[in-house]
Amino acid sequence: MEDIEDLLVGGGGGAPPGFRLPVVASVGVNTKTKRKNNTFQDSLKDHKYNTAKIPGTQTIYMKTFGCSHNQSDSEYMAGQLSAFGYNLSENQDEADLWLINTCTVKSPSQSAMDTLITRCRSAKKPLVVAGCVPQGSRDLKELEGVSIVGVQQIDRVVEVVEETLKGHEVRLLTRKTLPALDLPKVRKNKFVEILPINVGCLGACTYCKTKHARGHLGSYTVDSLASRVRTVVADGVKEIWLSSEDTGAYGRDIGVNLPILLNSLVAELPSDGSTMLRIGMTNPPYILEHLKEIAEVLRHPCVYSFLHVPVQSGSDTILTAMNREYTVGEFRAVADTLIKLVPGMQIATDIICGFPGETDEDFEQTVNLIKEYKFPQVHISQFYPRPGTPAARMKKVPSNIVKKRSRELTTIFESFTPYVGMEGKVERIWITDIATDGTHLVGHTKGYIQVLVVGPESLLGTSAMAKITSIGRWSVFGEVIEILSQNVTSHENQGDKYSTCSDLNETCCSKKLETCACGLTSSCGQTEDKNVSVSQDGEKPGENRGLNLIGLLLRKRKNNSCGKMEDKKMLEKDEKQETSGDRVHKWVLLDKALLVGMLMSLLTIIAIFLYVGSRDFSSK
C-alpha cells in the first residue's frame, strides 16, 4: 500500500492541539476489502475488542524502545490519547489496542519489536506501530496489516488509533513539517522533560539506520524551544534533557547554532538553580568550532557538567570506514578542552566493537583510548549490520572475535573506579527519581554523577545538599543534610504555576508526591525501555465529571492545607506520617460554611415539619 499523504493544507496545520480532525479530511484508510494480506485486521472484526464502544474510552497498552527522543515521542502520543479520554495501561491483557514505538539502531531492539508484534497478533489485539522501524523500513513483512504512525506524524496518533479500533489499516509516514512542541504530554517522570531540539542529522555514517528514519536535519526555532522551557518550568519540571540525533548540529539548517540556543534556554531557568538543563548527545565534528562557548554554558550553575560525545573507535582507519567525519585527534581535542575548561566535567562515550575491517591493532587503539581517559560511562556494543546500510555489505569480522573484543573492553571499563575520593564530600544534588530497588531516591550532582539517598518520596523534585557516605562502581551513596529548594507544583491541576523559593535555606510548601515507577537511565544517557503509563502531571478531561460538590470542597481543603515544615522534620517523618498529618489540619472557612449551611438546612426542615404538624393538630 502506498503511504497516505497528509491531505490538509499546510501539512502540520489544521486543528490546534487537543482537537480531532475530521477523519475524511485528514486520514486515508484502507478497509482491506480487496487485499490478500488482510488476515490480521479482518480477524479483529469479530473479536471482543472490536465491539462498539464510545470513542476515547478504550484502554491502550504502550511500549517504547530506544533513545530519549523515542521516549519523548511516546510521551507526546500518550498525552494526546489521554487528553481524549483513552486509558493507558501497562497491562497487555486488559488493553483494547497496543501501540509500539520502535527503534532501528540495533538488531536486538527490532527483534524485541517483532516478538511483541507476534504476541499482539496471537492475542488478536488491534495494533499501531510507531517510530523508526516503520519509517525506515516501511515494507517489512512484519508490518503487513498493521497501522503505522511515522516519526513526524505523532500529532495524528488519535486519528490513527480511532480508525484502527474500527478495523481499518492506517499509514501516515510522509510529512515535511515538525510536530508542535506544545502538544499534550504525559511524562514518564513528571520531573523530567525530554525536549527534542531537532530531528535527523547531517552525517551519513555507513552503519546507521536512524538517518533513514529521521531523515535530514530539521531544527526547531530558538523561540519555540525557549517557550517550551518556560512552560515546563511552570509545570514543575526539574530536569530538562535536550534530545536529538545530533545536538551539536542544531540550527545549521535555520541559520543559528547550538551556543545561541543554549544561552537562550539557560536564560529561562529559575535563578535559584532548582531546574537543571542536560545537553544531549553530540558528535565531535559540529562542536569543534564552539568548544569555548559550550564550555561556558556547561559551567553555568543550572547546567549539568556532563556531555555524551560518541567516539565509536580509537582507530582513524575505522572512523574513516564508518564515515564519522572526524579523527581520533579531533575527539581528543573535544574531550581535553572540556575537561580543562569545565570543573568536574564528566564525559560519556560510545564504542562499537567489531566493525567490518577492524583489526587487532585497530581494537588495541580503542582499548588504549578508553584506558587513557577512564570515562565514567561507556556504552559498549557489538556491531550489528542494519539492512540497507553500506556497512551491511562490508566484510564482517567473525562473530566470536566480536564477542571476545566486547567482553575484553567491558572488563577493562568495569575495572575503573571513577568516584574514588568523593567519600566524605558534600555535593548539591537534584532528586528526580526512584531507584529500581524501590528503596533509594535518585539524585545527580552537577557532574551528573548518580547519588542514591534514602528519604521520603516528598524529596522528589527537590534540590538538596548531600554528604557522600560511600561509593560504588556505577553510583555513590549519600545522606541528605539540607534541603535547598522544594517542588511546589500542584499535582492536581497542571495549570498551577511553579514558583521558586526566595530563600534557598527556607523549605517551600509542597504536597505529598505520588510514587514514581521510573527506573534508572542507561550508561549512555538514554532511558531504559519502559512502558509509558499515565502519571499525575494532569487529569484527563473526563475525570472531573464524577466529582460532586463535597468532593470538590474536600479537594480544595487538601490543596489549601499545606503548611510550612522544617527541613529536619521532613527528613524524620516517613510517608505515612506526612499523609496522616495532612488530614488533621484545621478546617478552612469554606468547610465551616458548608457545615453551618447543612445545619441551618436541617433546622429549617425540622421547623417546617413542626409548623405543618401544629396546623394539622389545630384543625382537628
Coordinates of C-alpha atoms in Angstrom, one line a residue:
M1 CA 0.0 0.0 0.0
E2 CA 1.3 3.5 -0.8
D3 CA 1.9 5.9 2.0
I4 CA -1.1 8.1 2.8
E5 CA -0.1 11.7 2.5
D6 CA -1.4 14.5 4.7
L7 CA -4.4 15.9 2.9
L8 CA -4.6 19.1 4.9
V9 CA -3.4 22.4 3.5
G10 CA -0.1 23.3 5.3
G11 CA 0.7 19.8 6.4
G12 CA 1.1 20.3 10.1
G13 CA -1.8 22.8 10.3
G14 CA -5.5 22.1 10.6
A15 CA -6.7 21.7 14.1
P16 CA -4.9 23.0 17.2
P17 CA -3.6 20.5 19.8
G18 CA -6.5 18.9 21.6
F19 CA -9.0 18.7 18.8
R20 CA -9.7 15.8 16.4
L21 CA -9.6 16.4 12.7
P22 CA -12.4 15.0 10.6
V23 CA -11.2 11.6 9.5
V24 CA -12.4 12.1 6.0
A25 CA -10.3 15.2 5.6
S26 CA -7.2 14.0 7.4
V27 CA -6.7 10.3 7.4
G28 CA -6.9 7.9 4.5
V29 CA -7.8 4.4 5.5
N30 CA -7.6 1.0 3.9
T31 CA -10.6 -1.1 4.8
K32 CA -8.7 -4.1 3.3
T33 CA -11.7 -5.3 1.2
K34 CA -9.7 -6.3 -1.8
R35 CA -6.3 -7.2 -0.4
K36 CA -5.0 -10.6 0.2
N37 CA -2.8 -9.9 3.2
N38 CA -5.7 -8.9 5.4
T39 CA -5.8 -11.8 7.9
F40 CA -4.7 -9.8 10.9
Q41 CA -7.1 -6.9 10.6
D42 CA -10.0 -9.0 9.4
S43 CA -9.6 -11.3 12.4
L44 CA -10.2 -8.3 14.7
K45 CA -13.7 -7.6 13.3
D46 CA -15.4 -10.4 15.2
H47 CA -13.2 -10.2 18.2
K48 CA -14.4 -8.9 21.6
Y49 CA -12.1 -5.9 21.5
N50 CA -13.7 -4.7 18.3
T51 CA -17.1 -4.4 19.9
A52 CA -18.8 -1.0 19.8
K53 CA -17.6 1.4 22.4
I54 CA -17.8 5.1 22.9
P55 CA -14.7 6.6 21.1
G56 CA -12.0 7.6 23.5
T57 CA -13.0 5.2 26.3
Q58 CA -10.8 2.2 25.3
T59 CA -7.6 1.1 27.1
I60 CA -4.2 1.3 25.3
Y61 CA -1.0 -0.5 26.1
M62 CA 2.1 1.4 25.1
K63 CA 5.7 0.0 24.8
T64 CA 8.7 2.2 23.9
F65 CA 12.1 1.0 22.6
G66 CA 15.2 3.1 22.0
C67 CA 16.5 6.5 22.8
S68 CA 15.3 9.5 24.7
H69 CA 13.9 11.1 21.5
N70 CA 11.7 8.0 21.1
Q71 CA 10.6 8.3 24.8
S72 CA 9.6 11.9 24.2
D73 CA 7.6 10.9 21.1
S74 CA 5.8 8.3 23.3
E75 CA 5.1 10.9 26.0
Y76 CA 3.5 13.2 23.4
M77 CA 1.4 10.3 21.9
A78 CA 0.3 9.3 25.4
G79 CA -0.6 12.9 26.2
Q80 CA -2.8 13.2 23.2
L81 CA -4.5 9.9 23.8
S82 CA -5.0 10.7 27.5
A83 CA -6.4 14.1 26.6
F84 CA -9.1 12.4 24.5
G85 CA -10.1 10.1 27.3
Y86 CA -8.2 6.9 26.4
N87 CA -6.9 5.0 29.4
L88 CA -3.2 4.0 29.3
S89 CA -2.2 0.7 30.9
E90 CA 0.9 -1.4 31.5
N91 CA -1.3 -4.5 31.4
Q92 CA -1.2 -6.0 27.9
D93 CA -4.2 -8.3 28.5
E94 CA -6.7 -5.6 29.6
A95 CA -5.8 -3.3 26.7
D96 CA -8.1 -2.8 23.7
L97 CA -5.2 -1.8 21.5
W98 CA -1.4 -2.0 21.6
L99 CA 0.9 0.9 20.5
I100 CA 4.6 0.0 20.0
N101 CA 7.1 2.8 19.5
T102 CA 10.1 1.1 17.8
C103 CA 13.9 1.6 17.5
T104 CA 16.0 0.6 14.5
V105 CA 19.5 1.3 15.9
K106 CA 20.3 -2.4 16.8
S107 CA 19.0 -5.8 15.7
P108 CA 18.0 -6.8 19.3
S109 CA 15.6 -3.9 19.6
Q110 CA 14.0 -4.7 16.3
S111 CA 13.8 -8.4 17.3
A112 CA 12.1 -7.5 20.5
M113 CA 9.6 -5.5 18.4
D114 CA 9.0 -8.5 16.2
T115 CA 8.3 -10.7 19.2
L116 CA 5.9 -8.1 20.7
I117 CA 4.0 -7.9 17.3
T118 CA 3.7 -11.6 17.1
R119 CA 2.3 -11.7 20.7
C120 CA -0.2 -9.0 19.8
R121 CA -1.3 -10.9 16.7
S122 CA -1.8 -14.0 18.8
A123 CA -3.9 -12.1 21.3
K124 CA -5.9 -10.7 18.3
K125 CA -5.5 -7.1 19.5
P126 CA -5.6 -4.1 17.2
L127 CA -2.0 -2.8 16.7
V128 CA -0.4 0.5 15.9
V129 CA 3.4 0.6 15.2
A130 CA 5.2 3.9 15.5
G131 CA 8.9 5.1 15.5
C132 CA 12.0 4.5 13.4
V133 CA 11.4 0.9 12.2
P134 CA 8.3 1.5 10.0
Q135 CA 9.6 4.9 9.0
G136 CA 13.0 3.5 7.8
S137 CA 11.8 0.1 6.6
R138 CA 8.2 0.5 5.6
D139 CA 8.0 -2.6 3.5
L140 CA 8.9 -5.1 6.3
K141 CA 6.8 -8.2 6.2
E142 CA 6.2 -7.9 10.0
L143 CA 4.4 -4.7 9.4
E144 CA 1.8 -6.0 6.9
G145 CA -1.8 -5.4 8.0
V146 CA -1.0 -3.1 10.9
S147 CA -1.4 0.7 11.3
I148 CA 1.6 2.9 11.2
V149 CA 2.5 6.3 12.6
G150 CA 5.6 8.0 11.3
V151 CA 8.1 9.9 13.4
Q152 CA 6.8 13.2 12.2
Q153 CA 3.1 12.2 12.4
I154 CA 2.9 11.7 16.2
D155 CA 0.4 14.6 16.4
R156 CA -2.1 12.4 14.4
V157 CA -2.0 9.4 16.7
V158 CA -5.5 9.8 18.0
E159 CA -6.9 9.6 14.5
V160 CA -4.9 6.5 13.7
V161 CA -5.9 4.8 16.9
E162 CA -9.6 5.5 16.3
E163 CA -9.5 4.1 12.8
T164 CA -7.5 1.1 13.9
L165 CA -10.1 0.3 16.5
K166 CA -12.7 0.3 13.8
G167 CA -10.7 -2.4 11.9
H168 CA -9.0 -0.1 9.4
E169 CA -5.4 -0.1 8.5
V170 CA -3.9 3.5 8.5
R171 CA -0.4 4.5 7.4
L172 CA 0.9 8.0 8.0
L173 CA 4.6 8.3 7.0
T174 CA 5.3 11.3 5.0
R175 CA 5.4 15.0 6.1
K176 CA 7.9 17.8 5.8
T177 CA 6.9 19.8 8.9
L178 CA 7.8 19.0 12.5
P179 CA 5.2 18.2 15.2
A180 CA 4.4 21.1 17.5
L181 CA 6.2 21.2 20.8
D182 CA 3.1 22.3 22.8
L183 CA 1.1 19.1 22.3
P184 CA -0.4 17.4 25.3
K185 CA 2.2 15.3 27.1
V186 CA 2.2 12.6 29.7
R187 CA 5.8 12.4 31.1
K188 CA 7.1 9.0 32.3
N189 CA 8.8 11.0 35.0
K190 CA 6.9 14.1 36.0
F191 CA 10.0 16.0 36.9
V192 CA 11.9 15.3 33.7
E193 CA 11.1 17.0 30.3
I194 CA 12.7 15.4 27.3
L195 CA 12.8 18.3 24.8
P196 CA 13.6 17.4 21.1
I197 CA 15.5 20.3 19.7
N198 CA 15.9 18.9 16.2
V199 CA 15.3 15.7 14.2
G200 CA 17.6 14.0 11.8
C201 CA 21.3 14.8 11.3
L202 CA 23.9 16.0 8.8
G203 CA 26.0 12.8 8.9
A204 CA 26.0 9.8 6.7
C205 CA 27.5 7.1 8.9
T206 CA 27.8 3.8 7.0
Y207 CA 26.3 1.7 9.8
C208 CA 23.4 4.0 10.8
K209 CA 19.8 3.2 10.0
T210 CA 18.4 6.1 12.0
K211 CA 19.1 8.5 9.2
H212 CA 16.8 6.5 7.0
A213 CA 14.0 7.1 9.6
R214 CA 14.7 10.5 11.0
G215 CA 16.0 12.0 7.8
H216 CA 18.0 15.2 7.2
L217 CA 18.5 17.8 9.9
G218 CA 15.4 19.7 10.8
S219 CA 15.7 22.2 13.8
Y220 CA 13.0 23.8 15.9
T221 CA 13.3 27.6 16.3
V222 CA 15.1 29.1 19.3
D223 CA 11.9 31.0 20.2
S224 CA 9.7 27.8 20.2
L225 CA 12.2 25.9 22.3
A226 CA 12.5 28.8 24.8
S227 CA 8.8 29.0 25.0
R228 CA 8.6 25.3 25.8
V229 CA 11.2 25.6 28.5
R230 CA 9.1 28.4 30.1
T231 CA 6.1 26.2 30.0
V232 CA 7.7 23.1 31.6
V233 CA 9.4 25.1 34.3
A234 CA 6.0 26.5 35.2
D235 CA 4.7 22.9 35.3
G236 CA 7.3 22.0 38.0
V237 CA 9.8 20.2 35.8
K238 CA 13.3 19.9 37.5
E239 CA 15.4 18.5 34.7
I240 CA 15.3 19.3 31.0
W241 CA 17.0 16.9 28.7
L242 CA 17.8 18.3 25.2
S243 CA 17.3 15.4 22.9
S244 CA 18.5 15.0 19.3
E245 CA 20.1 12.6 16.9
D246 CA 23.0 15.1 17.0
T247 CA 22.7 18.1 19.3
G248 CA 25.9 19.7 18.0
A249 CA 24.3 20.1 14.5
Y250 CA 21.4 22.1 15.9
G251 CA 20.4 25.1 13.9
R252 CA 22.7 24.7 10.9
D253 CA 19.6 24.4 8.7
I254 CA 18.0 27.6 10.0
G255 CA 21.0 29.9 10.4
V256 CA 21.7 29.6 14.1
N257 CA 23.9 27.3 16.2
L258 CA 24.0 25.4 19.5
P259 CA 25.6 28.1 21.7
I260 CA 22.9 30.6 20.7
L261 CA 20.2 28.1 21.7
L262 CA 21.8 27.1 24.9
N263 CA 22.2 30.7 26.1
S264 CA 18.6 31.4 25.3
L265 CA 17.4 28.3 27.2
V266 CA 19.6 29.0 30.2
A267 CA 18.1 32.5 30.5
E268 CA 14.6 30.9 31.0
L269 CA 15.7 28.7 34.0
P270 CA 15.0 29.8 37.6
S271 CA 17.8 31.7 39.2
D272 CA 17.8 29.5 42.3
G273 CA 19.1 26.5 40.3
S274 CA 16.0 24.4 41.1
T275 CA 15.7 23.3 37.4
M276 CA 18.7 21.9 35.6
L277 CA 19.5 21.6 31.9
R278 CA 21.2 18.5 30.4
I279 CA 22.7 18.8 27.0
G280 CA 22.2 15.7 24.8
M281 CA 24.4 13.6 22.6
T282 CA 26.6 15.5 20.2
N283 CA 29.1 14.2 17.6
P284 CA 32.6 15.7 17.6
P285 CA 32.6 17.5 14.2
Y286 CA 29.8 20.0 15.0
I287 CA 31.1 21.3 18.3
L288 CA 34.8 21.7 17.5
E289 CA 34.2 25.4 16.4
H290 CA 32.1 26.1 19.5
L291 CA 34.1 24.4 22.3
K292 CA 34.8 27.5 24.4
E293 CA 31.2 28.7 24.1
I294 CA 29.8 25.3 25.1
A295 CA 32.3 25.1 28.0
E296 CA 31.0 28.4 29.3
V297 CA 27.4 27.1 29.2
L298 CA 28.5 23.8 30.9
R299 CA 30.0 25.9 33.8
H300 CA 26.6 27.6 34.4
P301 CA 25.1 26.7 37.8
C302 CA 21.8 25.5 36.1
V303 CA 23.5 23.2 33.5
Y304 CA 24.9 19.7 34.3
S305 CA 28.7 19.5 33.6
F306 CA 28.1 16.4 31.5
L307 CA 28.2 15.6 27.8
H308 CA 27.7 12.5 25.8
V309 CA 30.3 12.5 22.9
P310 CA 30.4 9.2 21.0
V311 CA 33.9 8.3 19.6
Q312 CA 32.9 4.8 18.4
S313 CA 36.5 3.7 17.7
G314 CA 40.1 4.7 18.7
S315 CA 41.3 4.0 15.1
D316 CA 41.3 6.6 12.4
T317 CA 41.1 3.8 9.9
I318 CA 37.8 2.5 11.3
L319 CA 36.4 6.0 11.8
T320 CA 37.0 6.6 8.0
A321 CA 35.3 3.3 7.2
M322 CA 32.4 4.4 9.4
N323 CA 32.3 7.8 7.6
R324 CA 32.3 9.6 11.0
E325 CA 33.8 12.8 9.6
Y326 CA 36.4 13.3 12.4
T327 CA 39.6 11.9 13.6
V328 CA 40.7 10.5 17.0
G329 CA 42.8 13.6 17.4
E330 CA 39.7 15.8 17.0
F331 CA 37.8 13.8 19.5
R332 CA 40.7 14.2 21.9
A333 CA 40.6 18.0 21.3
V334 CA 36.9 18.0 22.3
A335 CA 37.5 15.9 25.5
D336 CA 40.6 17.7 26.6
T337 CA 39.2 21.2 26.1
L338 CA 36.0 20.5 28.0
I339 CA 37.9 18.7 30.9
K340 CA 40.3 21.6 31.1
L341 CA 37.7 24.4 31.0
V342 CA 34.8 22.9 33.0
P343 CA 35.4 21.9 36.6
G344 CA 34.2 18.4 37.4
M345 CA 33.4 17.7 33.8
Q346 CA 32.0 14.2 33.1
I347 CA 32.1 12.8 29.5
A348 CA 30.3 9.7 28.4
T349 CA 31.1 8.0 25.1
D350 CA 30.1 5.0 22.8
I351 CA 32.2 2.2 21.3
I352 CA 31.3 -0.2 18.5
C353 CA 33.3 -3.4 18.7
G354 CA 33.9 -5.5 15.6
F355 CA 33.1 -3.0 12.9
P356 CA 33.9 -4.6 9.5
G357 CA 37.6 -4.4 8.8
E358 CA 38.6 -3.9 12.4
T359 CA 42.0 -5.5 13.0
D360 CA 43.6 -6.4 16.3
E361 CA 45.7 -3.3 16.0
D362 CA 42.6 -1.1 15.5
F363 CA 40.9 -2.6 18.5
E364 CA 44.1 -2.1 20.6
Q365 CA 44.0 1.6 19.8
T366 CA 40.4 1.7 21.1
V367 CA 41.4 0.0 24.3
N368 CA 44.3 2.4 24.8
L369 CA 41.9 5.4 24.3
I370 CA 39.5 4.1 26.9
K371 CA 42.3 3.3 29.4
E372 CA 43.7 6.8 28.9
Y373 CA 40.6 8.8 29.7
K374 CA 38.9 6.3 32.0
F375 CA 35.5 7.6 31.0
P376 CA 32.9 7.1 33.9
Q377 CA 30.3 6.0 31.3
V378 CA 31.0 4.0 28.2
H379 CA 28.2 2.4 26.1
I380 CA 29.9 -0.7 24.5
S381 CA 28.0 -2.5 21.8
Q382 CA 28.8 -5.1 19.2
F383 CA 28.5 -4.2 15.5
Y384 CA 25.0 -5.1 14.1
P385 CA 24.6 -4.9 10.3
R386 CA 21.5 -3.0 9.6
P387 CA 19.7 -3.8 6.4
G388 CA 20.0 -1.1 3.7
T389 CA 23.2 0.5 5.1
P390 CA 26.6 0.4 3.4
A391 CA 28.2 -1.3 6.3
A392 CA 25.8 -4.3 5.9
R393 CA 27.6 -5.1 2.6
M394 CA 31.1 -4.9 4.1
K395 CA 33.1 -7.9 5.0
K396 CA 32.3 -8.8 8.6
V397 CA 34.6 -9.7 11.5
P398 CA 33.9 -13.2 12.8
S399 CA 31.2 -13.1 15.5
N400 CA 33.4 -15.0 18.0
I401 CA 36.1 -12.3 17.7
V402 CA 33.5 -9.5 18.0
K403 CA 32.1 -11.0 21.2
K404 CA 35.6 -11.5 22.6
R405 CA 36.5 -7.9 22.0
S406 CA 33.3 -6.7 23.5
R407 CA 33.9 -8.8 26.7
E408 CA 37.5 -7.6 26.9
L409 CA 36.6 -3.9 26.6
T410 CA 33.8 -4.3 29.1
T411 CA 36.1 -5.9 31.6
I412 CA 38.6 -3.1 31.3
F413 CA 35.9 -0.4 31.6
E414 CA 34.4 -2.1 34.7
S415 CA 37.8 -2.1 36.4
F416 CA 37.8 1.7 36.6
T417 CA 36.9 3.4 39.9
P418 CA 35.7 6.8 38.7
Y419 CA 34.3 8.0 42.0
V420 CA 37.2 7.4 44.3
G421 CA 37.8 10.4 46.5
M422 CA 34.2 11.5 46.7
E423 CA 33.5 9.9 50.0
G424 CA 33.0 12.5 52.7
K425 CA 32.4 15.3 50.3
V426 CA 29.3 17.4 50.4
E427 CA 27.6 17.9 47.0
R428 CA 24.5 19.6 45.8
I429 CA 22.1 17.1 44.2
W430 CA 18.9 17.3 42.3
I431 CA 16.5 14.4 43.2
T432 CA 14.1 13.4 40.5
D433 CA 13.6 9.6 40.5
I434 CA 13.2 6.4 42.5
A435 CA 15.8 3.7 42.1
T436 CA 14.9 0.3 40.7
D437 CA 15.5 -1.2 44.2
G438 CA 12.4 0.8 45.4
T439 CA 14.3 1.9 48.4
H440 CA 16.6 4.7 47.3
L441 CA 15.8 8.0 45.7
V442 CA 18.0 9.0 42.7
G443 CA 19.8 12.4 42.7
H444 CA 22.5 13.7 40.5
T445 CA 25.4 16.0 41.2
K446 CA 26.3 18.9 38.8
G447 CA 28.5 16.5 37.0
Y448 CA 25.5 14.2 36.6
I449 CA 27.0 11.6 39.0
Q450 CA 24.2 9.4 40.3
V451 CA 23.7 9.7 44.1
L452 CA 21.4 7.3 45.9
V453 CA 19.8 8.6 49.1
V454 CA 17.2 7.3 51.5
G455 CA 14.3 9.5 52.3
P456 CA 10.6 10.1 51.9
E457 CA 9.1 10.4 48.4
S458 CA 8.3 14.1 49.2
L459 CA 12.0 14.7 48.4
L460 CA 11.3 14.0 44.7
G461 CA 11.6 17.3 42.8
T462 CA 13.9 18.9 45.4
S463 CA 17.4 20.1 45.4
A464 CA 19.5 19.3 48.4
M465 CA 22.9 19.2 49.9
A466 CA 24.1 15.6 50.4
K467 CA 27.1 14.1 52.1
I468 CA 28.7 11.2 50.2
T469 CA 28.8 8.3 52.6
S470 CA 30.2 5.5 50.3
I471 CA 31.0 4.9 46.7
G472 CA 30.1 2.2 44.2
R473 CA 31.1 1.3 40.7
W474 CA 28.1 2.9 39.0
S475 CA 26.9 5.4 41.6
V476 CA 27.6 6.8 45.0
F477 CA 25.5 6.8 48.2
G478 CA 24.7 9.9 50.2
E479 CA 22.8 11.3 53.1
V480 CA 20.7 14.4 52.7
I481 CA 21.8 17.1 55.2
E482 CA 19.9 20.2 53.9
I483 CA 17.1 20.8 51.5
L484 CA 17.7 23.8 49.3
S485 CA 14.6 24.0 47.2
Q486 CA 11.3 22.1 47.1
N487 CA 8.8 21.2 44.5
V488 CA 5.7 23.4 44.8
T489 CA 3.8 22.3 41.7
S490 CA 0.1 21.4 42.1
H491 CA -0.2 17.7 41.1
E492 CA -3.9 18.0 40.7
N493 CA -4.0 21.0 38.4
Q494 CA -1.3 21.2 35.8
G495 CA -2.2 24.8 35.2
D496 CA -1.0 25.9 38.6
K497 CA 2.2 27.9 38.2
Y498 CA 5.6 27.0 39.6
S499 CA 7.3 29.4 41.9
T500 CA 10.8 29.3 43.2
C501 CA 11.9 29.8 46.8
S502 CA 13.2 33.3 47.5
D503 CA 15.4 31.9 50.2
L504 CA 17.3 28.7 49.4
N505 CA 17.5 27.8 53.0
E506 CA 13.8 28.1 53.6
T507 CA 11.7 25.0 52.9
C508 CA 8.9 25.7 50.4
C509 CA 5.4 24.5 50.8
S510 CA 4.9 21.2 49.0
K511 CA 2.4 18.5 48.7
K512 CA 3.0 14.7 49.1
L513 CA 4.1 13.3 45.8
E514 CA 2.8 10.2 44.2
T515 CA 5.1 7.2 43.7
C516 CA 7.2 7.3 40.5
A517 CA 7.7 4.0 38.8
C518 CA 10.5 5.1 36.6
G519 CA 13.9 3.3 36.6
L520 CA 17.4 4.5 36.2
T521 CA 18.9 5.7 32.9
S522 CA 21.3 3.6 30.9
S523 CA 25.1 4.1 30.8
C524 CA 24.8 6.2 27.6
G525 CA 22.3 8.6 29.0
Q526 CA 19.3 7.1 27.2
T527 CA 16.3 5.9 29.1
E528 CA 15.8 2.2 29.5
D529 CA 12.9 0.6 27.7
K530 CA 9.9 1.2 29.9
N531 CA 6.1 1.1 29.4
V532 CA 4.6 4.5 29.4
S533 CA 1.9 4.9 31.9
V534 CA -0.3 7.8 32.9
S535 CA 1.4 10.0 35.5
Q536 CA -0.1 12.6 37.8
D537 CA 1.0 15.5 35.6
G538 CA -2.6 16.4 34.8
E539 CA -6.0 15.0 34.9
K540 CA -7.8 13.5 32.0
P541 CA -10.7 15.7 30.8
G542 CA -13.3 13.1 31.9
E543 CA -12.1 12.7 35.4
N544 CA -13.9 15.8 36.8
R545 CA -17.3 14.6 35.6
G546 CA -17.8 12.4 38.6
L547 CA -16.9 15.0 41.2
N548 CA -19.7 16.2 43.4
L549 CA -19.7 19.4 45.4
I550 CA -18.5 17.7 48.6
G551 CA -15.6 16.0 46.8
L552 CA -14.6 19.3 45.2
L553 CA -14.7 21.0 48.6
L554 CA -12.6 18.3 50.1
R555 CA -10.1 18.7 47.3
K556 CA -9.9 22.4 47.9
R557 CA -9.4 21.8 51.6
K558 CA -6.5 19.5 50.8
N559 CA -5.0 22.0 48.4
N560 CA -5.2 24.8 51.0
S561 CA -4.0 22.8 54.0
C562 CA -0.3 22.7 53.0
G563 CA 1.7 24.4 55.7
K564 CA 5.4 25.1 56.2
M565 CA 7.5 22.3 57.6
E566 CA 11.1 22.4 59.0
D567 CA 13.7 20.6 56.9
K568 CA 14.6 18.4 59.8
K569 CA 11.0 17.3 60.4
M570 CA 10.6 16.4 56.7
L571 CA 13.6 14.1 56.8
E572 CA 12.5 12.4 60.1
K573 CA 8.9 11.8 59.1
D574 CA 8.0 8.9 56.8
E575 CA 5.4 9.0 54.1
K576 CA 2.6 7.7 56.4
Q577 CA 3.2 10.3 59.0
E578 CA 3.1 13.0 56.4
T579 CA -0.1 11.7 55.0
S580 CA -1.8 11.4 58.3
G581 CA -0.5 14.9 59.2
D582 CA -2.2 16.4 56.2
R583 CA -5.6 15.1 57.5
V584 CA -5.5 16.8 60.8
H585 CA -5.1 20.3 59.5
K586 CA -7.6 22.9 60.6
W587 CA -10.7 23.2 58.5
V588 CA -10.8 26.1 56.2
L589 CA -13.6 28.7 56.2
L590 CA -15.3 27.1 53.3
D591 CA -15.7 23.8 55.2
K592 CA -17.1 25.7 58.2
A593 CA -19.6 27.5 55.9
L594 CA -20.6 24.2 54.4
L595 CA -21.2 22.7 57.8
V596 CA -23.2 25.7 59.0
G597 CA -25.3 25.6 55.8
M598 CA -26.1 22.0 56.3
L599 CA -27.0 22.6 59.9
M600 CA -29.3 25.5 59.0
S601 CA -31.0 23.4 56.3
L602 CA -31.6 20.7 58.8
L603 CA -33.1 23.1 61.3
T604 CA -35.3 24.7 58.6
I605 CA -36.7 21.3 57.7
I606 CA -37.4 20.5 61.3
A607 CA -39.2 23.8 61.7
I608 CA -41.3 23.2 58.7
F609 CA -42.4 19.8 59.9
L610 CA -43.3 21.2 63.4
Y611 CA -45.3 24.0 61.8
V612 CA -47.2 21.7 59.5
G613 CA -47.8 19.3 62.4
S614 CA -49.1 22.1 64.6
R615 CA -51.6 23.3 61.9
D616 CA -52.9 19.8 61.4
F617 CA -53.4 19.4 65.2
S618 CA -55.2 22.8 65.4
S619 CA -57.6 21.9 62.6
K620 CA -58.7 18.9 64.4

